[in-house]
Amino acid sequence: MLRGLLILFISACFLFSCSKKAELNPSPTSLITEGNAFATSSRILNQVYGLYSTFKQTGLYGSEYPVYSDIRAGDFISTNLNPNIGALTYQCVVESGSPEVNLIWQQAYQLINGCNVFLAGMEKSGRAVVGDSLTANYEAEVRGLRAIAYYSMLQLYAQPYTKDNGASPGLPLRLTANAGLANYSLKRSSVADVYARILTDLDSAEIGLPLKYSTALINTTRLHKNSVIAFKTRVDLTMGKYDKVIAEASKIVSSSAPYTAVASGGVANALESDITVVFKSPYTSLESVFSVPFSSNDIPGVPLASYYLPVLADATGLGTVGQGQYYLYAGGIVADAQWTATDKRRGFLFTTPSGGSTGRQWLTKYKVGTPFTDNCPVIRYSEVLLNLSEALLRLNGDASIPTAKNLLGAVRHRSDASYVIAAATTPDLLSAILEERHIEFLGEGLRNTDLMRLGLDIPAKSPAGSISVAAVPATAGNYIWPLPNAELLYNPGL
Amino acid sequence: MTDEMKTALRLIIWLLLFTGSLSVPAELSAEMPEKKISIKGENLSLRDIFRIIEKQSDYQFFYNSKLIEQLKPVTLNVLNAKVEQVMDLCCKDQPVHYRIVDKIIILEETKKQELAAPEPAVLSVMAMTVGGKVVNKDGEPMEGVTVTDKTSRAVTRTVKDGTFSISASPGDVLQFTSVGYEMVEVRVKAKPETIKVSMVEAVKTLDETVVIAYGTTTARANTGSVSRVKGTDIAATPVQSFDAGLAGRATGVNITATSGVVNQAPVFRIRGTNSLSLSSYPLIVIDGVPAYTDDVNVGGNAMNNPLSAINPNDIESIDIAKDAAATSLYGSRAANGVVFVTTKKGRPGKAKLTYNGSVAYSKAVRAAPVLNGDQYLEIKNEGLVNAGTYDAVKNYYGNSIGPDGKIIRTNWFDYLFRTGLFHTNSVSVSGANETTKYYASLGYTGQNGILKGNDYNRKSVLFNFEHKVGSWLIVGNRTNYANDLTDSKLSTGQGATNTAANSVAYRMALISAPIIGPYNKDGSYNYTGLNLGLQDNQGHLTSTARMGYTNPVITLKYNQDNTGNNFIQSNSFLSLIPLKRLVLKTAYGIDNIYSRTERYFDPRSDEGYTANGSATGISAKREKWVWTNTANYSFDVKEHHFDLLAGEEQQKFTGDQFGLVRSGQTDPAYVNIQGGFSSVAITSTQDQVFYQYLESAFSRFQYDFDQKYQFSASLRRDQSSLLGKNNKSGLFWGFSGGWEVSKENFWEKSGLSKTVNFLKLKGSYGKVGNLSGITDFQTLSTYAAALYGGVAALAYSASGNADLKWETSKKTDVGLLLGFWDNRLSAELSLYKNDIDGLIFAVPVPSSAGIPGASPNTVLSNVGKMYNKGIEIGLNGEVIRGKVFNWQAGLNVSFNKNEITALTATVKQLLISSIGGAADQFSISQVGHPVGMIFAIRTAGVDVQTGRRIFLDQSGRKVLYTQVAAAGRYNWEYTDGTQAAAITAANDGVPYKRTNPKLYGGFTTRLRYKQFDLDLLMTFQAGGYMYYGTQGTLMDARFSNNSTKILHRWQKPGDVTDVPRLMDGDFTSWGYSMPVTSNVYSSNYLRMKNVTVGYNFSPLVLSHLQISGIRAYAGVQNLFILTPYPGADPEVTSAGNGTVTQGFDRNMNPNARIVSMGLQVNF
C-alpha cells in the first residue's frame, strides 16, 4: 500500500508541475486587450465614444478647462481661496507644480495620444473591419477632437498667436501612437506650428465627417461637418485670421437673418429663440453645436454647477445648491450697465437674498443639482455669429457695420428684444461685440481667450472686504501658465 | 475566632495579598540564608510550636485544626535548627506528615497504608531510589525531561505526569534538562525525598526551534539570518494584529506604527526600503500559507489590515527571515524578507484550558496645541489689520452666542477625540497525547479608538490539530475563521480619502475656529453647505465664507462608514513517511476574505451634502489557494548529516470587487443602499477583477558535519501570471554556510572557551525577487469600459510592458553568533548588503506622451539599481542570573544605508508631488542619494525689520514674501526692494533631507523577582527627517485655527522670531501649497514603547481552585517619547506603506498612550 501511495504522490506532483500556460497568461475578464480592441465594428464605435469620454474628463470639458479659463479672467471671486479648487489660477499664481497645471495638460495629452493610438489602430486593423467610409468618418471625428484638445491647451500654456504671429513656444506636437517605455523627448513646436496642425486636422475632419447623425442627441454630442466648421471660426478668430473666419462661417451662416446653417445641408444649426432652453434638458437645441453630455450614471468629476451654484445657506429660494466655490465679482461684467435688467441672461444670475452673503451674485447657467448632470458646452451657434460679426468688422471696417450689427443684434435681441445697439463706429461696435461675448458666454470658458487674443490685461479682482488680486499685464510672466512639472522634469527635449 | 475561621482567613489573606506565595521551590530555598529555629520546652502542643516557628521565621502553617488536636504534645530542645528538622521531630511517630511549598508548611494526615517506613537509624551513603516530579512554571507536569546524575552519569526521563525515579547517592547532583528550558541542578539529600523541580523557559535562544521555509531548524544550526519574536511578547500588548507589536523586538526590523487609527497596518520594513515602485512589505507566511498584507482597501474610510484576522493570542512565534539563505526558497516574493508566523499547537500533557483577557484605555498624546477663542480673535483680527482689510463694523472676527446663551468657546478636540477602550478575551483548549495534538481557541476583541466613530471588533475561532497514524502518516489541519468590522465615520486621512482632504478628522480638530460651535443659537446644527458656518459673524466678516469644514457632530451622529470582513484560512496537510527518513508532504491551504463596505452619508453632513444624501455598498471577494508538495529526505553518514528537500507549489488568487453609490436620498428614513435614492453610480467603488497565479518548483540541500560545519543551498523557479509575457519565469537561489568554531577542539581546549562558550560564523549569498505590488494584468495593454453621457464607450486605459520581469535582489550576509559565560550573554552581529538590480519602478515619461494607466505617464519597467547595506547588532544577556531575582536585558540596533546607484538615461530623478494629496509634500529620489528625500524650498527665517518670510531662491539669494504688498512694492522682493520672481517648488526646491533613519532599534529588559516580572521595551531611531505638513495648516493665516506657536509672531521691527508677520489670506509663508524647509524636522526619537508589570500567582494557592496558573499584568504603551519633532508623533505617515513617500506628516492622527490590564488563567 505504501508503495502505491508513494507512486500516487509522485505522479500527482508531476501532474501538477506541468506548465500552466493558460493560467500564466490570463485574459482579463473586464478589460479588452490591445489585440481585440479593433476586432468588431461595435468595439470600434465604442472606442470613438471612448475618446469623447476622455474628452469630458475633469481636466478638459468635464469642467476644469472652461472653469479655470473663467475664474482667472475677472468675473469671478473665489469664496475660500482653496488651492485645490482653483485658487492659484484665480490669483494668477499657478506654478509648475500646481494641480490644475498638471491635470489639464495631462488629460489633454491623454486624449491626444488616445486619438493617435486610435488612428494607428484603424489603419492597422480597424479599416478592414468597418470599411473605408466609416473609417473616414471616425478618423475625421478623432482628428477633430485632437484639434480641440490642442487648441484648448494653447489658450493656457502658450502666448497668443496674435502677439507675434505664433513665433512663441507652443506645445510638443504629438501625432504618433505612444505606448510603453520609449524615448519621448520632444521639443515644443511654435504656436504657429500647433495652430497649423489644428487647422489641418479640422480641415480633414470637415472632409471626412458626416453631415449629420440620426438623432438630435448625437448631433449635439458628436462632431459633424458643421461643428468642426464652427470650431474653425473660433480657431481663426483666435489667430486673427479674419478672412478665414468669414470663409468658414459663411458655410454655416445664412447671409441674412434668421441666421441658420440650413443651407449647409448638414445639421440645421440656428439660434434658439430662448437662450435658457440651451441650458436645459434635453440639451439638444440646434444652437448647441457641440456640448458634452452627462447622466446620473456618468457624472462629471468636479461638475460645473458645483463650482458656481451657491451653498444652501446662500441659496434661499433658488431651489438648487452647489458648493459655492466661485461667485460673481460685483465689479465684473455683472456691473455692466448695458446688460439691462430685462435681459433674459440676467436670469442666469441669482442674488443671495438673506444671511451672511446677502447680495452676492451667483451664476446659475448650470442649474442641475446633485449629481450635476448639466451638459458642458463646447461651442454654440451664437458664438459663430459673433465670430463672424467681429471678423467682418475687423477685416472690412465700416463697410461691414450693418451686417455685423445684424449678427450682433441676432444674439442680443433674442435675450433683450428692446435693446438698441447704439454703436455706430467700427471701434464702438467691436467693443459692443466683445461685451456681448462677455455676457453671452459667461461661465463657458471663452473670456480668457478673448482677453489674450486681443492682448488685453487680465483685470484685477477687488472684492469688498477680501483680498484683492492685482491685474496681470499681457507682458507679465504669469499671463500664461507654465508647463507642468511632469513635463519639465521628464522631457529633456524641451 | 475559631480555628476554621482563622484558617479560612489565612487562606484569603494569602490569596489576596500573596503573602505566602513567594515563588521559591522548597528544595531550592536552602540556597538562601534562612532563619534558624530555636525552641525549648516540654510537652509543647503542636499549635504552640507552630506559632513559635511562625514568629521566628517567615514560614506559615496550613492545617486542619481538628487534626492537630489529636496529636501528641512534643518535647523539644533545638537550637538554630532548620525548620525541616523541627518539623521532623514534631511529626515523628504521629499520624501526620508535612509538605513545604513556598514557605507554607502544610500538615496532612497520613493514611494508615501510607505511614512511612521507619527511618534508617544511620544515614547511608548507599545509592537509593530518588523520585520526583518536574513541572513548568505554570505547575504543569513536563514529560520527557532528561534527568542525569552528574556523578554516576545515570540517565532517565520523566514520564507523562512529570514524575521520574532514578538511582542516586546522597550528595549527587541531578541535572534536569529539556530543550527550550533552563537547566536545573539539584543536590540529592541524605534521606529519600520527593524532588520537585520547576523549570523555566530558557532565555538563550540558541537551541530554540526556528521556522524556515518549508521546515524548521534551530538557531544554533541555522545558517540564515532569522530573528525570532515570541507570540507571548505580542499578545500582552493591546494591538489588533501581530505586525504592529513587532516594533523594536528584532534586529533589522523597522515597524512604524502609523497613527492612532484602528486596524491600520504599520509600515513594515526589513533591512530598509528595497523597492521604488513595488511594495516593501515583507512576505508573511502563516503556517505555510502566504497571507494578504498591508491595507486591503474596500473603498471606505476604514483601514483594513488583513493580518488582524489572526488573534495575536493564537501565535506561538514569529520568525523573521532576512537574508538570502533564509528567504531564497520563497524566490520571487522574498526580496523584502519573509515573516513566518506559527500558530499554537497542542503540547504534550494534560489538556490545558487557557483564558486570556485584557482591557486597555487609550488617549491621544501630543496633539497639537491650538489657540483658544480669545487668542484666535486676537490673531485673526491682527491678520485683517495687517492686510489692511480690518473694519470694526464691516470686517472683523467676533464672538457668537451658543444655544446656552453664552459666548461660544469650543475645543473641537472634545468633539473628535475620546478615551479609547480596547478589550480582548480569548479562551483556548489544547493538549496532546502520543498520537494527537490539538489546539482550539475562541477570541473576541473590541476597540473604540481614540477618534470618535473609529471602532473595531473581531470574533475569531482557530482550530489546529495533528494526528499521527502509526509511524508512517501524519494528518493535520489548521482552520481560522474571523469576522471583523472596522468603523470609521470620519476620514482619518487614509483609505478612501487623502490626508489633505478637508474632512480629515485631525485636521478638523486643528482648524475649526474655537469661536464657533457645532450648534447654532436655536439648537440647530451649524453648517453652511459642506462647511461650518460663521454663526454671529455673518454680516460683519467678509474675508471668509466658513470657519471650518465638516461639522463633525453631524457626521458622527448620522453617518455610517464601515468595512467588515469574513476571513477563512484553512490549511490541511498529509505527511507520509514511507521510508524511515523520507517525508512526503502535501499541503493545501486556502485564505479567503469576503469583505463588505457600507457607507451612508446624511444630506446634512459634509460627506453627503453634495449628493443630497448617499449610500454606498461595496463587496469584495478574495480567494486564494496554495498547494504545496514536498519530499524531504535526511540521512546520516557517520557525523555527516544530509537533508534534501524538493517541492513544487502552486498558488492562485482570484476574486473581484464591485459596488454602487446611490445618491439623492428620497426620504430621511433611507440609510442603506437598498433604500430610496434617485440615482446610481459606480464611481469610487473600485470595481475590479483579481487574478494571480504563481507556479513554482524548488529544492534545498542542507549538510551538517558534526554540528560544526553547515552548508545549505537552495533553488527555486517561479512562474507568475503577473509578469510580462516575455518574462514569465525567474530562477532564484541562495547558498549559505556556517562554522561553529566553539565546537572545535582547539577552541574547547583554549582558555578562551571559558569566556566565549559559543562562537559561530555564518555567511550567505543569494538572489531573490520582488513582484509584490505589480497588479493583475498590469503588463497588458488594455481598454476599459466607459460611458459618454450614458452611451457605451471603450477607452484606452493602460499601456502595459510585455517585458516586465522580477526585480532581483542579490543579498550578501555575514554573521557572527557569540555566547559568553555559558550563554549568559549572547551576541549576534550581522553585516549585510542587498543589491537590487532591475529595480522596477514606474518610470515617468513626459506628461505629453499621454501614456494611460492608473498612474498616467509612468511605465513600470526594470530599470535602476539601488542597494541597502547595514550592520545589525543584537545583544541579549542575563545581567543577574538567579532563581529568585533574574534580570535579562536585550539591545538591538540596526544601521542601514540606502543609496540609489542608477536610474535611467532619461530620468535622473524621481520627483513625486502631492504626497497624500497635499500640494506641499514632495519627495525626490536621485542617483547617489537615499530613496525618498524631502524636496523643499529653503527658508531662512523671518526678516527682523519687516517680519516677512525669507525664502532662498535656487541661487541662494534671499527673497522676501508678503501677502499684501504696499503700493509700489511687490509680493516677492529681493532684500534691496526690487521685484523678485515668485518662488516656486519647480524652480527653487532642493533635495533637502533624507527621510529614512540611519539607525533604529529597541532595548528590552525583563526583571523577574519571585513571582513578579517587569518588562520594558524602548524603541528608537535616528538620522531621518520628517516633513511636518500639518504645520502648513496650523500656521495658515486664513480662517483656520492655529498652533499656539503663532503667538510668537513678528509684531514690530527688531522682533526675532521664526513666525512671520500675520496677514490675512497668507498661506504661502508656511508653505501650505508649496514645500518649505521650515517644516522639516528631525524624526529622531526614543520611545518608552511598553512597560508591563506581571505577577504569577503561586500554583499552590491556585491548586485549591483547580487553577494551575494565573498571571496578572498591567502595562503602559507609549508612556513617553523624547523627540525634537514638534508634531504629534515622528512615527506617522501620510502615505501608508508607500516606498519612496515615507517621512511626510499631513494631518496624521496622534498616537495613543495606552494603559492596559490583563489576566491569563491556565486551568
Tab-separated table of C-alpha atoms in Angstrom, chain B residues 397-662:
chain	number	residue	atom	x	y	z
B	397	TYR	CA	-13.811	88.365	13.720
B	398	GLY	CA	-16.193	88.458	16.684
B	399	ASN	CA	-17.984	86.264	19.164
B	400	SER	CA	-21.057	84.136	18.665
B	401	ILE	CA	-23.688	83.112	21.161
B	402	GLY	CA	-24.386	79.423	21.587
B	403	PRO	CA	-27.593	77.558	22.455
B	404	ASP	CA	-26.846	78.089	26.149
B	405	GLY	CA	-26.897	81.856	25.708
B	406	LYS	CA	-23.184	82.107	26.395
B	407	ILE	CA	-20.314	83.173	24.204
B	408	ILE	CA	-19.090	80.160	22.305
B	409	ARG	CA	-15.689	78.791	23.156
B	410	THR	CA	-15.232	75.430	21.502
B	411	ASN	CA	-12.455	72.956	21.951
B	412	TRP	CA	-13.018	70.882	18.845
B	413	PHE	CA	-10.825	68.095	20.168
B	414	ASP	CA	-13.653	67.323	22.585
B	415	TYR	CA	-15.956	66.590	19.679
B	416	LEU	CA	-13.467	64.464	17.794
B	417	PHE	CA	-11.365	62.605	20.323
B	418	ARG	CA	-12.208	60.446	23.292
B	419	THR	CA	-10.692	57.971	25.690
B	420	GLY	CA	-10.363	54.795	23.717
B	421	LEU	CA	-11.156	51.378	25.085
B	422	PHE	CA	-9.665	48.106	23.997
B	423	HIS	CA	-10.698	44.775	25.361
B	424	THR	CA	-9.854	41.301	24.294
B	425	ASN	CA	-10.904	37.917	25.597
B	426	SER	CA	-9.828	34.571	24.353
B	427	VAL	CA	-10.145	31.045	25.555
B	428	SER	CA	-8.126	28.155	24.261
B	429	VAL	CA	-8.056	24.449	24.890
B	430	SER	CA	-5.040	22.469	23.921
B	431	GLY	CA	-3.398	19.226	24.592
B	432	ALA	CA	-1.695	16.281	23.045
B	433	ASN	CA	-1.084	12.620	23.515
B	434	GLU	CA	1.196	10.266	21.604
B	435	THR	CA	-0.955	10.403	18.511
B	436	THR	CA	-2.967	13.590	18.527
B	437	LYS	CA	-2.228	17.223	19.171
B	438	TYR	CA	-4.932	19.814	19.251
B	439	TYR	CA	-5.398	23.472	19.950
B	440	ALA	CA	-8.663	25.341	19.712
B	441	SER	CA	-9.432	28.900	20.601
B	442	LEU	CA	-12.174	31.443	20.637
B	443	GLY	CA	-11.457	35.113	20.730
B	444	TYR	CA	-13.264	38.369	20.895
B	445	THR	CA	-11.621	41.744	20.604
B	446	GLY	CA	-13.327	45.084	20.686
B	447	GLN	CA	-11.852	48.503	20.391
B	448	ASN	CA	-13.072	52.042	20.467
B	449	GLY	CA	-10.267	54.133	19.052
B	450	ILE	CA	-9.126	57.492	20.312
B	451	LEU	CA	-11.085	59.100	17.499
B	452	LYS	CA	-14.819	59.108	17.841
B	453	GLY	CA	-16.590	56.893	15.361
B	454	ASN	CA	-13.458	54.789	14.889
B	455	ASP	CA	-14.233	51.316	16.229
B	456	TYR	CA	-13.154	47.776	15.673
B	457	ASN	CA	-14.249	44.346	16.704
B	458	ARG	CA	-13.191	40.831	15.833
B	459	LYS	CA	-14.519	37.416	16.607
B	460	SER	CA	-12.213	34.567	15.822
B	461	VAL	CA	-12.087	30.818	16.075
B	462	LEU	CA	-8.969	28.764	15.496
B	463	PHE	CA	-8.681	25.042	15.407
B	464	ASN	CA	-5.410	23.229	14.963
B	465	PHE	CA	-4.958	19.511	15.062
B	466	GLU	CA	-2.440	16.938	14.071
B	467	HIS	CA	-2.918	13.216	14.179
B	468	LYS	CA	-0.341	10.535	13.778
B	469	VAL	CA	-1.321	7.196	12.312
B	470	GLY	CA	1.331	4.749	13.285
B	471	SER	CA	4.789	5.776	12.243
B	472	TRP	CA	4.023	6.434	8.609
B	473	LEU	CA	1.276	9.008	8.337
B	474	ILE	CA	0.512	12.358	9.894
B	475	VAL	CA	-2.514	14.414	9.006
B	476	GLY	CA	-3.362	17.843	10.266
B	477	ASN	CA	-5.438	20.880	9.744
B	478	ARG	CA	-5.482	24.437	10.885
B	479	THR	CA	-8.626	26.447	10.353
B	480	ASN	CA	-9.049	30.023	11.371
B	481	TYR	CA	-12.269	31.884	10.948
B	482	ALA	CA	-12.506	35.500	11.878
B	483	ASN	CA	-15.109	38.110	11.417
B	484	ASP	CA	-14.261	41.725	11.918
B	485	LEU	CA	-15.788	45.118	11.466
B	486	THR	CA	-13.965	48.423	11.364
B	487	ASP	CA	-15.897	51.631	11.664
B	488	SER	CA	-14.522	54.941	10.580
B	489	LYS	CA	-17.226	57.516	10.359
B	490	LEU	CA	-14.705	60.281	9.927
B	491	SER	CA	-11.957	60.145	7.399
B	492	THR	CA	-8.618	59.531	9.022
B	493	GLY	CA	-6.726	60.677	6.002
B	494	GLN	CA	-6.052	57.283	4.530
B	495	GLY	CA	-8.247	54.721	2.904
B	496	ALA	CA	-10.705	56.376	0.557
B	497	THR	CA	-9.656	59.964	1.151
B	498	ASN	CA	-6.311	61.643	1.034
B	499	THR	CA	-4.635	63.185	4.021
B	500	ALA	CA	-5.119	66.738	2.844
B	501	ALA	CA	-8.880	66.468	2.411
B	502	ASN	CA	-10.958	68.957	4.339
B	503	SER	CA	-12.865	66.293	6.210
B	504	VAL	CA	-9.879	64.531	7.793
B	505	ALA	CA	-10.670	64.163	11.476
B	506	TYR	CA	-7.453	65.503	12.953
B	507	ARG	CA	-7.490	68.415	10.536
B	508	MET	CA	-10.971	69.337	11.738
B	509	ALA	CA	-9.790	69.392	15.318
B	510	LEU	CA	-6.939	71.667	14.338
B	511	ILE	CA	-8.520	74.173	12.044
B	512	SER	CA	-12.142	74.606	13.124
B	513	ALA	CA	-12.463	78.016	14.742
B	514	PRO	CA	-12.872	77.978	18.524
B	515	ILE	CA	-15.292	80.912	18.345
B	516	ILE	CA	-17.993	78.895	16.666
B	517	GLY	CA	-19.626	75.666	17.744
B	518	PRO	CA	-21.417	72.683	16.287
B	519	TYR	CA	-24.819	74.115	17.254
B	520	ASN	CA	-26.479	77.407	16.459
B	521	LYS	CA	-28.218	79.613	18.964
B	522	ASP	CA	-31.528	77.935	18.181
B	523	GLY	CA	-30.055	74.485	18.736
B	524	SER	CA	-29.872	73.607	15.051
B	525	TYR	CA	-26.681	72.294	13.540
B	526	ASN	CA	-24.204	74.855	12.381
B	527	TYR	CA	-23.401	74.195	8.757
B	528	THR	CA	-23.480	76.135	5.556
B	529	GLY	CA	-23.119	73.979	2.508
B	530	LEU	CA	-20.414	71.495	3.276
B	531	ASN	CA	-18.927	73.571	5.976
B	532	LEU	CA	-19.164	75.077	9.411
B	533	GLY	CA	-20.838	78.460	9.140
B	534	LEU	CA	-19.877	81.839	10.545
B	535	GLN	CA	-22.689	81.978	13.106
B	536	ASP	CA	-22.892	85.508	14.512
B	537	ASN	CA	-20.018	86.658	12.356
B	538	GLN	CA	-22.349	86.659	9.414
B	539	GLY	CA	-22.818	90.201	8.303
B	540	HIS	CA	-19.546	91.554	9.576
B	541	LEU	CA	-16.967	89.194	8.234
B	542	THR	CA	-16.374	89.141	4.527
B	543	SER	CA	-12.982	87.547	4.209
B	544	THR	CA	-14.239	84.008	4.641
B	545	ALA	CA	-17.381	82.046	3.981
B	546	ARG	CA	-16.699	79.434	6.619
B	547	MET	CA	-14.861	78.863	9.858
B	548	GLY	CA	-14.211	75.209	9.449
B	549	TYR	CA	-15.051	72.394	7.120
B	550	THR	CA	-17.070	69.398	8.186
B	551	ASN	CA	-19.303	69.721	11.224
B	552	PRO	CA	-18.103	66.506	12.888
B	553	VAL	CA	-21.103	66.298	15.202
B	554	ILE	CA	-23.411	65.754	12.234
B	555	THR	CA	-21.118	63.245	10.610
B	556	LEU	CA	-20.635	61.288	13.818
B	557	LYS	CA	-24.300	61.281	14.646
B	558	TYR	CA	-25.820	60.346	11.315
B	559	ASN	CA	-23.228	58.823	9.016
B	560	GLN	CA	-22.102	55.246	8.687
B	561	ASP	CA	-18.834	54.101	7.210
B	562	ASN	CA	-17.571	50.640	7.929
B	563	THR	CA	-15.773	47.731	6.396
B	564	GLY	CA	-16.285	44.193	7.594
B	565	ASN	CA	-14.507	41.030	6.613
B	566	ASN	CA	-15.042	37.334	6.939
B	567	PHE	CA	-11.694	35.630	6.917
B	568	ILE	CA	-11.421	31.933	6.317
B	569	GLN	CA	-7.981	30.454	6.459
B	570	SER	CA	-7.607	26.745	6.382
B	571	ASN	CA	-4.591	24.614	5.772
B	572	SER	CA	-4.594	20.830	5.677
B	573	PHE	CA	-1.665	18.563	5.287
B	574	LEU	CA	-0.832	14.940	4.945
B	575	SER	CA	2.654	13.654	5.616
B	576	LEU	CA	3.683	10.230	4.507
B	577	ILE	CA	6.767	8.566	5.849
B	578	PRO	CA	7.223	5.627	3.519
B	579	LEU	CA	10.854	5.138	4.428
B	580	LYS	CA	12.489	5.876	7.677
B	581	ARG	CA	13.924	9.260	6.817
B	582	LEU	CA	11.776	10.216	3.890
B	583	VAL	CA	8.869	12.527	4.480
B	584	LEU	CA	6.437	13.264	1.699
B	585	LYS	CA	4.088	16.062	2.459
B	586	THR	CA	1.207	17.573	0.615
B	587	ALA	CA	-0.455	20.667	1.982
B	588	TYR	CA	-3.413	22.546	0.660
B	589	GLY	CA	-4.375	25.876	2.087
B	590	ILE	CA	-6.996	28.450	1.410
B	591	ASP	CA	-7.030	32.044	2.501
B	592	ASN	CA	-10.252	33.814	1.679
B	593	ILE	CA	-11.520	37.230	2.570
B	594	TYR	CA	-15.077	38.287	1.964
B	595	SER	CA	-15.433	41.974	2.593
B	596	ARG	CA	-18.182	44.461	2.597
B	597	THR	CA	-18.057	48.206	2.907
B	598	GLU	CA	-21.178	50.109	3.795
B	599	ARG	CA	-21.406	53.848	3.846
B	600	TYR	CA	-24.245	56.195	4.437
B	601	PHE	CA	-23.837	59.945	4.227
B	602	ASP	CA	-26.569	62.095	5.602
B	603	PRO	CA	-27.510	65.074	3.408
B	604	ARG	CA	-26.676	67.442	6.277
B	605	SER	CA	-23.151	66.112	6.585
B	606	ASP	CA	-20.159	67.331	4.640
B	607	GLU	CA	-19.837	63.914	3.036
B	608	GLY	CA	-23.451	63.698	1.898
B	609	TYR	CA	-24.276	67.306	1.202
B	610	THR	CA	-23.373	67.490	-2.468
B	611	ALA	CA	-25.064	64.205	-3.304
B	612	ASN	CA	-28.090	65.130	-1.193
B	613	GLY	CA	-27.624	62.014	0.884
B	614	SER	CA	-25.938	58.909	-0.425
B	615	ALA	CA	-25.445	55.279	0.380
B	616	THR	CA	-22.632	53.074	-0.834
B	617	GLY	CA	-22.235	49.342	-0.783
B	618	ILE	CA	-19.081	47.594	-1.930
B	619	SER	CA	-18.475	43.880	-1.864
B	620	ALA	CA	-15.162	42.203	-2.371
B	621	LYS	CA	-14.183	38.601	-2.608
B	622	ARG	CA	-10.615	37.430	-2.369
B	623	GLU	CA	-9.981	33.722	-2.678
B	624	LYS	CA	-6.568	32.191	-2.637
B	625	TRP	CA	-5.376	28.641	-2.574
B	626	VAL	CA	-1.904	27.260	-2.190
B	627	TRP	CA	-0.988	23.684	-2.851
B	628	THR	CA	2.442	22.596	-1.780
B	629	ASN	CA	4.002	19.173	-2.309
B	630	THR	CA	7.361	18.409	-0.808
B	631	ALA	CA	9.639	15.474	-0.365
B	632	ASN	CA	12.199	15.609	2.373
B	633	TYR	CA	14.919	13.032	2.834
B	634	SER	CA	17.507	13.207	5.526
B	635	PHE	CA	20.206	10.734	6.392
B	636	ASP	CA	23.453	10.468	8.264
B	637	VAL	CA	26.754	9.003	7.278
B	638	LYS	CA	28.777	8.968	10.470
B	639	GLU	CA	28.950	12.604	11.520
B	640	HIS	CA	27.740	13.797	8.164
B	641	HIS	CA	24.125	14.812	8.158
B	642	PHE	CA	22.316	15.401	4.892
B	643	ASP	CA	18.900	16.850	4.373
B	644	LEU	CA	17.322	17.137	0.955
B	645	LEU	CA	14.118	18.875	0.115
B	646	ALA	CA	12.317	19.067	-3.204
B	647	GLY	CA	8.943	20.528	-3.811
B	648	GLU	CA	6.514	22.161	-6.079
B	649	GLU	CA	3.875	24.713	-5.301
B	650	GLN	CA	1.002	26.416	-6.993
B	651	GLN	CA	-0.818	29.455	-5.777
B	652	LYS	CA	-3.860	31.064	-7.268
B	653	PHE	CA	-5.628	34.198	-6.230
B	654	THR	CA	-8.954	35.154	-7.730
B	655	GLY	CA	-11.784	37.397	-6.759
B	656	ASP	CA	-13.500	40.609	-7.536
B	657	GLN	CA	-14.754	43.822	-6.066
B	658	PHE	CA	-17.792	45.847	-7.059
B	659	GLY	CA	-20.208	48.296	-5.623
B	660	LEU	CA	-22.706	51.029	-6.061
B	661	VAL	CA	-23.114	54.570	-4.890
B	662	ARG	CA	-26.671	55.745	-4.670
